[in-house]
Coordinates of C-alpha atoms and ligand atoms in Angstrom, one line a residue:
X1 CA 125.8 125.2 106.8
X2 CA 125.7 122.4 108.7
X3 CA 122.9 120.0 110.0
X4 CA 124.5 118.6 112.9
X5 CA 127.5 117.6 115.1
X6 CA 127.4 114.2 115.6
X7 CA 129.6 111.7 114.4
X8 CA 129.1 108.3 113.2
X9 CA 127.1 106.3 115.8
X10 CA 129.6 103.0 117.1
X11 CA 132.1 104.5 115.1
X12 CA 135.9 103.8 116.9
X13 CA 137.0 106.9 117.6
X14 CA 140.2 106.5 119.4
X15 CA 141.7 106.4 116.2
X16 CA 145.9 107.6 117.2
X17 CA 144.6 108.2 120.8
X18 CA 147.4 109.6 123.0
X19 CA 147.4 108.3 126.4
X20 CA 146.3 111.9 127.4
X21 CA 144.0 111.9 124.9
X22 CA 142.7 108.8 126.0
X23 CA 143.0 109.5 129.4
X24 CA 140.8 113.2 128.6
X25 CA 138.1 110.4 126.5
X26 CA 137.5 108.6 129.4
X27 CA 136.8 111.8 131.4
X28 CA 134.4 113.0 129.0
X29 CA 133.1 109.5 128.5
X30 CA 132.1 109.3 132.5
X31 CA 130.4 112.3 132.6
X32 CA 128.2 111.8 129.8
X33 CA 127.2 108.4 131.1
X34 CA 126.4 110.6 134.4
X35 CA 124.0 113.0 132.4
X36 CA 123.0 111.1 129.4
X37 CA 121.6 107.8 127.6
X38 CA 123.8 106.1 124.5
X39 CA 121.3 106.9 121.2
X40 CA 119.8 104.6 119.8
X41 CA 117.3 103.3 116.4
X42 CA 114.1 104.7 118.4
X43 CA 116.0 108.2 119.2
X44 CA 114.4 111.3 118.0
X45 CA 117.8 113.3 118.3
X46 CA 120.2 113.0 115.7
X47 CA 117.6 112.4 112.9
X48 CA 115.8 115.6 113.6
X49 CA 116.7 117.2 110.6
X50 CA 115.7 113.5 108.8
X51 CA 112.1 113.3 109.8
X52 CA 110.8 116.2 107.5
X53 CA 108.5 116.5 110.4
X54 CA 107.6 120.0 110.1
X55 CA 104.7 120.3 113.3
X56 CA 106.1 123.5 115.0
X57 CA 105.6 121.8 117.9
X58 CA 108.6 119.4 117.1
X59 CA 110.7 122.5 116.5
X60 CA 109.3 123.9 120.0
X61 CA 110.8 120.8 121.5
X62 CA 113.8 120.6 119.4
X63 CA 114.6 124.2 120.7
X64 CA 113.9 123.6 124.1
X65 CA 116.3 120.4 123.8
X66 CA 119.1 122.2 122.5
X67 CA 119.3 125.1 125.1
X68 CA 118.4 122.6 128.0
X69 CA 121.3 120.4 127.1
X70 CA 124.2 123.2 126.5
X71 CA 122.6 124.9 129.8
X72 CA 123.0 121.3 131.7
X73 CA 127.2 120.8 130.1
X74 CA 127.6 124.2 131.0
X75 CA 126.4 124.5 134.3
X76 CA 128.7 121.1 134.9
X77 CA 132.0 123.2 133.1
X78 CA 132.6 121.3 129.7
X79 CA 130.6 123.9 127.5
X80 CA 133.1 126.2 125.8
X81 CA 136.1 123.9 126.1
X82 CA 138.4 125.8 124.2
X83 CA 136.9 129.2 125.5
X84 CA 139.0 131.0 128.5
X85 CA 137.4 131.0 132.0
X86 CA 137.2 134.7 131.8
X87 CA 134.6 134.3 128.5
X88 CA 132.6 131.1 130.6
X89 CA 134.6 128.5 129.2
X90 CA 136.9 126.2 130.1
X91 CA 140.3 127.2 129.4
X92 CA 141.3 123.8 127.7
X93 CA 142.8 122.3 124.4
X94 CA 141.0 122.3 120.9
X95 CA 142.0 118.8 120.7
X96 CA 139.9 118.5 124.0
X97 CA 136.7 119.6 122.2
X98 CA 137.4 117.8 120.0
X99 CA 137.1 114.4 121.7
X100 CA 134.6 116.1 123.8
X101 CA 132.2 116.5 120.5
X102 CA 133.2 113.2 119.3
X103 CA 132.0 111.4 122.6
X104 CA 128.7 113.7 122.8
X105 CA 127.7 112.7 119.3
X106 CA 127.4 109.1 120.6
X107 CA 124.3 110.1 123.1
X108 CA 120.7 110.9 122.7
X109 CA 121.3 114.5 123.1
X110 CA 120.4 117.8 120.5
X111 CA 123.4 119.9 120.3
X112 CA 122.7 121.3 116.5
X113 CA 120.8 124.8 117.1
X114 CA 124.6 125.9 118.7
X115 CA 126.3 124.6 115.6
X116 CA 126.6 128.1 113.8
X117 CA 127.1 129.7 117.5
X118 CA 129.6 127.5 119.2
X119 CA 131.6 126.3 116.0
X120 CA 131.8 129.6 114.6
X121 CA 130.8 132.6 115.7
X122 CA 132.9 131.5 119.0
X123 CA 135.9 131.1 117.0
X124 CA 135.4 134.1 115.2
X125 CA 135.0 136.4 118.1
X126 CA 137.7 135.2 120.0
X127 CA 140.3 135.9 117.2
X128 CA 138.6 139.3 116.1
X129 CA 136.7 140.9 118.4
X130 CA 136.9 143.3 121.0
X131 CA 137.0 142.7 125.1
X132 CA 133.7 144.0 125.0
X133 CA 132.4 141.2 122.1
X134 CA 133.6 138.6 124.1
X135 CA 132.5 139.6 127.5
X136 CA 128.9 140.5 125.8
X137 CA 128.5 137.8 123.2
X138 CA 130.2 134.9 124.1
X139 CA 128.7 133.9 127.8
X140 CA 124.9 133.5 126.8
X141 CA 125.8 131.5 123.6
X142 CA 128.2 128.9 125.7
X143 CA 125.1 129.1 128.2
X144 CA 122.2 128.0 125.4
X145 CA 120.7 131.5 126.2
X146 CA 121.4 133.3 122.4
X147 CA 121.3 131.6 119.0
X148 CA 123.3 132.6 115.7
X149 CA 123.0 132.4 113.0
X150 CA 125.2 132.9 109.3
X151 CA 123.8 136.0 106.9
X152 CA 126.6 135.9 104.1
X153 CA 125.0 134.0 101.2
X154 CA 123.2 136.3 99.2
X155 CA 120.6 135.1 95.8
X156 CA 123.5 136.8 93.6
X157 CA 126.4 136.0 96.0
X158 CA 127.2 132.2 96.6
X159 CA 130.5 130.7 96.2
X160 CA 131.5 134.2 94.9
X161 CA 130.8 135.5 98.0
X162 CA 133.2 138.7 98.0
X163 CA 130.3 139.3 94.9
X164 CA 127.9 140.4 97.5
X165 CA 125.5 143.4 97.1
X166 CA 124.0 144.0 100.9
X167 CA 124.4 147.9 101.3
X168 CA 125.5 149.3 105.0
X169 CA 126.4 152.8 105.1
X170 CA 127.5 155.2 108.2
X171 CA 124.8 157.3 109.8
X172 CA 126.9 158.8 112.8
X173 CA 127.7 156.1 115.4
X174 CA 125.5 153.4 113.3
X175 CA 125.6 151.7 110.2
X176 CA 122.1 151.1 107.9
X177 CA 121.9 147.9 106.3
X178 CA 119.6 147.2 102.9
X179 CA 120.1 144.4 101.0
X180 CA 118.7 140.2 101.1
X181 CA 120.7 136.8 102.3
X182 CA 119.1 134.3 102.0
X183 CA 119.8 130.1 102.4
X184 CA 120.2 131.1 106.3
X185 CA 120.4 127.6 108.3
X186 CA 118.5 128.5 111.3
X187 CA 117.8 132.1 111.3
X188 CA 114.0 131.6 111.9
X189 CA 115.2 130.5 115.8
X190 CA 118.4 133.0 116.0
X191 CA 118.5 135.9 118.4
X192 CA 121.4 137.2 116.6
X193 CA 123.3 137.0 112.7
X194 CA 127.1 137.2 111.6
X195 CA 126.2 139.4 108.9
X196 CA 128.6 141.0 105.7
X197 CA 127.8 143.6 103.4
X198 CA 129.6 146.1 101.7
X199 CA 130.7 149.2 102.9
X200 CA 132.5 150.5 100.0
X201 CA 132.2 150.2 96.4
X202 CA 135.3 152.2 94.9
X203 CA 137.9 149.6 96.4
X204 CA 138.0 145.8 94.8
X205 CA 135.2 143.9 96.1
X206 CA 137.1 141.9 98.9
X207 CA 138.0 145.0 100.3
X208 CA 135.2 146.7 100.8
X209 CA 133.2 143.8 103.1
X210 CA 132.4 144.9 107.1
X211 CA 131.4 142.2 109.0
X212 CA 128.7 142.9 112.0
X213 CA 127.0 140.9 115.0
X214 CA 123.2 141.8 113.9
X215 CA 120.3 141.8 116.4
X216 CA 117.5 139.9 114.7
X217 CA 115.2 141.5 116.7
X218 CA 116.5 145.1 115.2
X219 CA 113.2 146.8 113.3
X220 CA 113.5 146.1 109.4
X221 CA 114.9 142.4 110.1
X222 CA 112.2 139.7 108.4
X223 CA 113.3 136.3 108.1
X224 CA 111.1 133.9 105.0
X225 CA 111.3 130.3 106.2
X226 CA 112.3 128.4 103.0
X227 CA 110.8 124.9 102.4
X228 CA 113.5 122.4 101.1
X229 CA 113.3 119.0 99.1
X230 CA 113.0 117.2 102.8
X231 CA 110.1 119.2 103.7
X232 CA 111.5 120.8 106.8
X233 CA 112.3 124.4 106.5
X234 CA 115.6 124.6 107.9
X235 CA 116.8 127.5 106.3
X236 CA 115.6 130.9 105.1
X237 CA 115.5 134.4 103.5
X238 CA 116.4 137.1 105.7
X239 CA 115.1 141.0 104.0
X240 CA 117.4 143.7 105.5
X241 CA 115.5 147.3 105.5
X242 CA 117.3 150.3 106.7
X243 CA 118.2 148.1 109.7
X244 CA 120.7 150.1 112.2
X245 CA 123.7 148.4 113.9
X246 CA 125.4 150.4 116.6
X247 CA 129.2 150.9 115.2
X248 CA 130.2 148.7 118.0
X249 CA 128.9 145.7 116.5
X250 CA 131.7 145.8 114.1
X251 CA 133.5 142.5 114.1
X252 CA 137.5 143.4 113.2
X253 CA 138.2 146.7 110.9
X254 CA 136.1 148.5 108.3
X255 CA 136.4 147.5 105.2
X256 CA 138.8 144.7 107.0
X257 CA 135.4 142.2 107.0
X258 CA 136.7 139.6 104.3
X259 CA 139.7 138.0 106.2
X260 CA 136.7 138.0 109.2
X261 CA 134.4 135.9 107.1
X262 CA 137.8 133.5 106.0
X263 CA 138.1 132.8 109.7
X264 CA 134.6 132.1 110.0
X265 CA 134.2 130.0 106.8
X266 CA 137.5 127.7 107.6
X267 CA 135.8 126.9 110.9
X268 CA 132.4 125.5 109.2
X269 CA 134.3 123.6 106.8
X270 CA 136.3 122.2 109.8
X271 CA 133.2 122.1 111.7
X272 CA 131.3 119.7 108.6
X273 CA 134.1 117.8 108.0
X274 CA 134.7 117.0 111.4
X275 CA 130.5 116.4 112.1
X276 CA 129.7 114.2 109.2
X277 CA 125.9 113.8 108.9
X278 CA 125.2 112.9 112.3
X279 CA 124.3 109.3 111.1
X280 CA 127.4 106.8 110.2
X281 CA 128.3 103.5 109.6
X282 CA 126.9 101.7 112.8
X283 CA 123.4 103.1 111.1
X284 CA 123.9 101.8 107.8
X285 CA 125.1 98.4 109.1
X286 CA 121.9 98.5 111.5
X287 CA 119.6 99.4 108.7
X288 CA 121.3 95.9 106.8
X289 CA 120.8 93.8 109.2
X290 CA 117.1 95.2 109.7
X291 CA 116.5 94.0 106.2
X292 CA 118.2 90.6 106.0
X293 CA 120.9 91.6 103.6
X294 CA 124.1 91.5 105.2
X295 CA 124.8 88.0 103.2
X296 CA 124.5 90.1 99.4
X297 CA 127.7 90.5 98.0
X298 CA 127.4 94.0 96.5
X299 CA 125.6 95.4 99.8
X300 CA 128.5 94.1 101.7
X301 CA 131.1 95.6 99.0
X302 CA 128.8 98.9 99.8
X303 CA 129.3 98.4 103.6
X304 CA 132.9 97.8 103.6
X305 CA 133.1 100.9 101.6
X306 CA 131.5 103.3 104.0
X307 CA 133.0 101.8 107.1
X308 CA 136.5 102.6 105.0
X309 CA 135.3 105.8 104.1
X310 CA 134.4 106.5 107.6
X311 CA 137.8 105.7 109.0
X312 CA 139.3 107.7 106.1
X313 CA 137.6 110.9 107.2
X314 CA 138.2 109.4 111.0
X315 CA 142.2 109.8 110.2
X316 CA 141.7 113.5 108.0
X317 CA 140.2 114.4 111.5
X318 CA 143.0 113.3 113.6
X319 CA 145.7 114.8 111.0
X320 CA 143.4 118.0 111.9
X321 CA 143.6 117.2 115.8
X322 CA 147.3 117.0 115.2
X323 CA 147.6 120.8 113.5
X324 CA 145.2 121.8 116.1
X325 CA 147.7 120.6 119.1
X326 CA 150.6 121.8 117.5
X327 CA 148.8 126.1 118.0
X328 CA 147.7 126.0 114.0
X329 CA 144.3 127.8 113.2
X330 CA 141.7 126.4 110.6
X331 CA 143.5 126.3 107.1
X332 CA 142.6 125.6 103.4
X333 CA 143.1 121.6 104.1
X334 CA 139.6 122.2 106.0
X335 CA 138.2 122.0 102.0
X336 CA 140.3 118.5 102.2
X337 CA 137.8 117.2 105.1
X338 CA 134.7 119.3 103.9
X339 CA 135.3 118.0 100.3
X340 CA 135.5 114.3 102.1
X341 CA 132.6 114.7 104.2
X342 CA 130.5 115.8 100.5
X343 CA 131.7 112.6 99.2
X344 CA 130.7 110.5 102.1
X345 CA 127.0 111.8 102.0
X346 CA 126.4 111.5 98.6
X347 CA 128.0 108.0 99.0
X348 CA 125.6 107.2 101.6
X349 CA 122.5 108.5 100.2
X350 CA 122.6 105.7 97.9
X351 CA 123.6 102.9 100.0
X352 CA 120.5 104.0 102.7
X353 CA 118.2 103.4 99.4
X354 CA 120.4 100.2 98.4
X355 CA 120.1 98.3 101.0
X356 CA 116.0 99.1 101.2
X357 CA 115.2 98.5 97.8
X358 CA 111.8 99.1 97.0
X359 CA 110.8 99.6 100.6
X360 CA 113.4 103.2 100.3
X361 CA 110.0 104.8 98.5
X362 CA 107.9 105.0 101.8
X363 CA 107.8 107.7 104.1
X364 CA 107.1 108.8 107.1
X365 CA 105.6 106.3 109.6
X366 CA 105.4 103.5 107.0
X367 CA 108.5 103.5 106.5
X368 CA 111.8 102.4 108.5
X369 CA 112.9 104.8 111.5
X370 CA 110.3 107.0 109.9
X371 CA 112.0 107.6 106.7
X372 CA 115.1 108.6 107.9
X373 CA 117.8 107.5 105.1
X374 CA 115.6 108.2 102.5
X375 CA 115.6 112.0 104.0
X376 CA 119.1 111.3 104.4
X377 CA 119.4 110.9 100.1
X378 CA 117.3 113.9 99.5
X379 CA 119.2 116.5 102.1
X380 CA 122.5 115.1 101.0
X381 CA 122.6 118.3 98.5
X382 CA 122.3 120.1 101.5
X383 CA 125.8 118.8 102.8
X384 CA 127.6 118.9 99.6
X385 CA 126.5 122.5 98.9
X386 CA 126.4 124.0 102.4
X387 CA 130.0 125.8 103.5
X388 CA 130.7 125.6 100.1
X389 CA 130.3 123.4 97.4
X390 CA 132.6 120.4 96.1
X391 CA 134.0 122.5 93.0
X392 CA 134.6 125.2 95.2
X393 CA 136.4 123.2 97.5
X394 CA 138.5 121.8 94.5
X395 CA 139.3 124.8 93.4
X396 CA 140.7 126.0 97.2
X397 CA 142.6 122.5 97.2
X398 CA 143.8 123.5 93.9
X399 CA 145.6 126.9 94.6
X400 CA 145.7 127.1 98.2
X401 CA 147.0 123.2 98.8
X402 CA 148.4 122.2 95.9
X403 CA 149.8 125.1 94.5
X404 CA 148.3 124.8 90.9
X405 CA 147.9 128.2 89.0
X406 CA 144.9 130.2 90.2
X407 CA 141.6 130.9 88.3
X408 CA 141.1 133.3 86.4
X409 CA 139.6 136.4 88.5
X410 CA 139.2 139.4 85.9
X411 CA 137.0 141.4 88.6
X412 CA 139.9 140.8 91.3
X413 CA 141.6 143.9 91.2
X414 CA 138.4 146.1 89.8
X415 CA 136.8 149.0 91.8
X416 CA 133.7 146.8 92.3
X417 CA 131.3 149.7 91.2
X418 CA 132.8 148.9 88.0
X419 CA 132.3 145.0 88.3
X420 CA 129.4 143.9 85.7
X421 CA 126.5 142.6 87.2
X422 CA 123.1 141.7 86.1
X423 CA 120.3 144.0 86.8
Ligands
FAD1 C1 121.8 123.2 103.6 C2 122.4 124.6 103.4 C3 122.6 125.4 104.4 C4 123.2 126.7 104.2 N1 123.3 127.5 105.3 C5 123.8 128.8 105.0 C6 123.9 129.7 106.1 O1 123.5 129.4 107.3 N2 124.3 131.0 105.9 C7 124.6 131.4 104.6 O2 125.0 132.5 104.5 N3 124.6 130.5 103.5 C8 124.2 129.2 103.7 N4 124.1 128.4 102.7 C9 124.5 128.8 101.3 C10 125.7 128.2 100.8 O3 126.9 128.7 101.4 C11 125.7 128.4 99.3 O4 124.6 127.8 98.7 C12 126.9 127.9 98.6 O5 128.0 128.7 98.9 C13 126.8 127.9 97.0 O6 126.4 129.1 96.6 P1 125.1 129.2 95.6 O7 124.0 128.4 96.2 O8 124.9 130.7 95.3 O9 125.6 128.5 94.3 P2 126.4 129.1 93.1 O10 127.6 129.9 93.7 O11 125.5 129.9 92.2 O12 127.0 127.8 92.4 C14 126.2 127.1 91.4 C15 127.1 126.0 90.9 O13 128.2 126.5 90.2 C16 129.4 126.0 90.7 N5 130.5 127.0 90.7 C17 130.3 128.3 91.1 N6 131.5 129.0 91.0 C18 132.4 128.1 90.5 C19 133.8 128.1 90.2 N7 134.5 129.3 90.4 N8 134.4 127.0 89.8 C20 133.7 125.8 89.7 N9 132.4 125.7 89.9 C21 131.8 126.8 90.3 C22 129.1 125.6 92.1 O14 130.0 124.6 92.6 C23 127.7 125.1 91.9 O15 127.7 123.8 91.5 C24 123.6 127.1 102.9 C25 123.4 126.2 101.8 C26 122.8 125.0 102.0 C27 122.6 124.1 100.9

């Protein structure tokens, strides 16, 4: 899962602007400046995630933030851009929130708590759910009221996800859930989960998934905050035990939760590869400059690299604003910008440490903007990994893009009771 929205800071992003594109910018532009200051090196926001700073005090005010800042753009009508009135939104254009996202990313504001809420759960509600789901769900999420969060990954059940193990079976008008996710970006602050599990083992195991919106307050819900290599327990392991969920939190059919999931999944990669890291190339040139080395040949090779790698990715996201106008949904090229967006981190990670040389080993406050890029190096697994990893997108690029023959799936078409498994 993602770590943020926010796009590389001085980055040009009128990259193939139409006039009403432009025009739309400009709009967005003036009402940000109205609300909000540009970020800049002494920010908190945006390196959040960076500071390994794990005093729950900093998450107390990281939450607060979040929900104070998608409270303030909705009260003002730009939450929810692509959302219908009806739902709280604003009835407009994907391409709109697009720019709209591109222009908030450039201000000392925290929008990532809504990442998993607004860029997909949203989606995947509007497309699947009922008049009730929307009317319900959708409202306090575009109002920074209700935090989501993702419960698909399971310890057995990664990239083969359909693989998954998480038990709910009908009691009457509600389902009991047993079963463990776990690598869950921000459940420890979510009010509810997009949870799958299986619902029934005698068909082939993509076709027995049901996807459900799960209350994490619901009895038999415990959520393990997991320390990472950063230090900052972003993510966690959520136990499941004989939890109920009311039939109506169904999301789309029984049994019909897989092709749910695919719309959810195909937003995050969109979501990642459209977000980046939430630190770009106006950093990286900053942090040069800061140590004197903008006149080294190989660190200026380095920098000419990202800033090309960052206008690469810029023109994958307007081809994406460009299926997006012409009415297409999320497809498998979202592995092409995900995949990108992987490459770009790792890429990154080194130059932060490159350009600091020895001074890249301190931390904290000794070292610069509090250690940021080296956190930056270390979470950069987080990136590649997170909404699938780089082989995994490969492989999607592979058969889905490309054409090639698929791989081979012996447990595709198997009951999945009769699908080996350890243990
Ligand atoms: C920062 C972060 C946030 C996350 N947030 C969430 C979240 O909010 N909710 C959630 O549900 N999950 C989340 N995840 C989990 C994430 O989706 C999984 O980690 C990811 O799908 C990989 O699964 P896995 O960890 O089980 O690795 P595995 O699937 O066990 O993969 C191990 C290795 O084998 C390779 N591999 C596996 N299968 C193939 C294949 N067929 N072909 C080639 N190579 C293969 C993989 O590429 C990888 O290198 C998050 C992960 C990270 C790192």
């Amino acid at each position: 899962m993602t770590v943020g929205t926010e796009r590389a800071a001085g980055a040009r992003f009128a990259v193939d602007d139409s006039p009403e594109e432009a025009a739309f910018r400009a709009e967005a532009r003036a009402f940000l400046d109205s609300i909000a200051v540009l970020r800049s090196d002494a920010d908190e926001t945006g390196s959040y995630f960076a500071m390994a700073d794990d005093d729950p005090e900093t998450h107390r005010r990281h939450v607060a933030r979040n929900k104070e800042w998608q409270r303030r753009i909705f009260d003002a009508g730009w939450a929810g851009i692509t959302v219908p009135v009806e739902y709280g939104g604003r009835g407009g254009e994907r391409w709109q929130e697009r720019i709209f996202r591109q222009e908030q990313a450039r201000y000392n504001v925290d929008t990532g708590l809504f990442a998993v809420s607004l860029g997909m759960v949203v989606p995947t509600i509007l497309v699947h759910g009922t008049e009730e789901h929307k009317r319900r769900y959708i409202p306090p999420m575009l109002r920074g009221e209700e935090i989501w969060c993702q419960l698909f990954s399971e310890p057995g059940a990664g990239s083969d996800l359909a693989g998954l193990t998480t038990r709910a079976v009908r009691d009457g008008d509600e389902w009991v859930v047993n079963g463990q996710k776990v690598w869950n970006s921000g459940a420890h602050h979510a009010d509810f989960g997009a949870l799958i599990a299986r619902t029934d083992v005698d068909v082939p195991k993509h076709r027995g998934i049901t996807y459900f919106l799960l209350d994490m307050r619901t009895s038999g819900v415990e959520v393990r905050p997991l320390r990472q290599a950063t230090g900052v327990a972003h993510f966690n392991e959520v136990f499941l035990t004989d939890v109920r969920v009311p039939h109506r939190n169904v999301l789309g059919a029984v049994n019909g939760g897989w092709a749910v999931a695919q719309t959810m999944l195909m937003n995050e990669r969109n979501m990642i590869g459209s977000g980046g890291m939430g630190v770009g190339f106006g950093d990286y040139l900053r942090l040069a400059r800061a140590f004197g080395v903008t006149d080294i040949p190989v660190i200026r090779q380095a920098l000419a690299a990202c800033f090309t790698r960052t206008e690469i990715l810029e023109y994958l996201g307007a081809r994406a604003q460009a299926a997006i106008r012409a009415g297409k949904q999320p497809g498998p090229e979202t592995s092409v910008l995900k995949l990108n967006a992987s490459l770009h981190s790792a890429l990154n990670g080194d130059l932060g440490l490159q350009i600091q040389g020895a001074a890249g080993m301190l931390a904290r406050d000794d070292a610069y903007r509090r250690g940021m890029f080296q956190q930056l190096f270390v979470g950069q697994w987080g990136v590649r990994i997170g909404g699938g990893t780089e082989q995994i997108q490969r492989n999607v690029i592979g058969e889905r893009v490309l054409g090639l023959p698929g791989e081979s799936r012996p447990d595709k078409t198997l009951p999945f009771r009769e699908v080996p498994r350890n243990g």
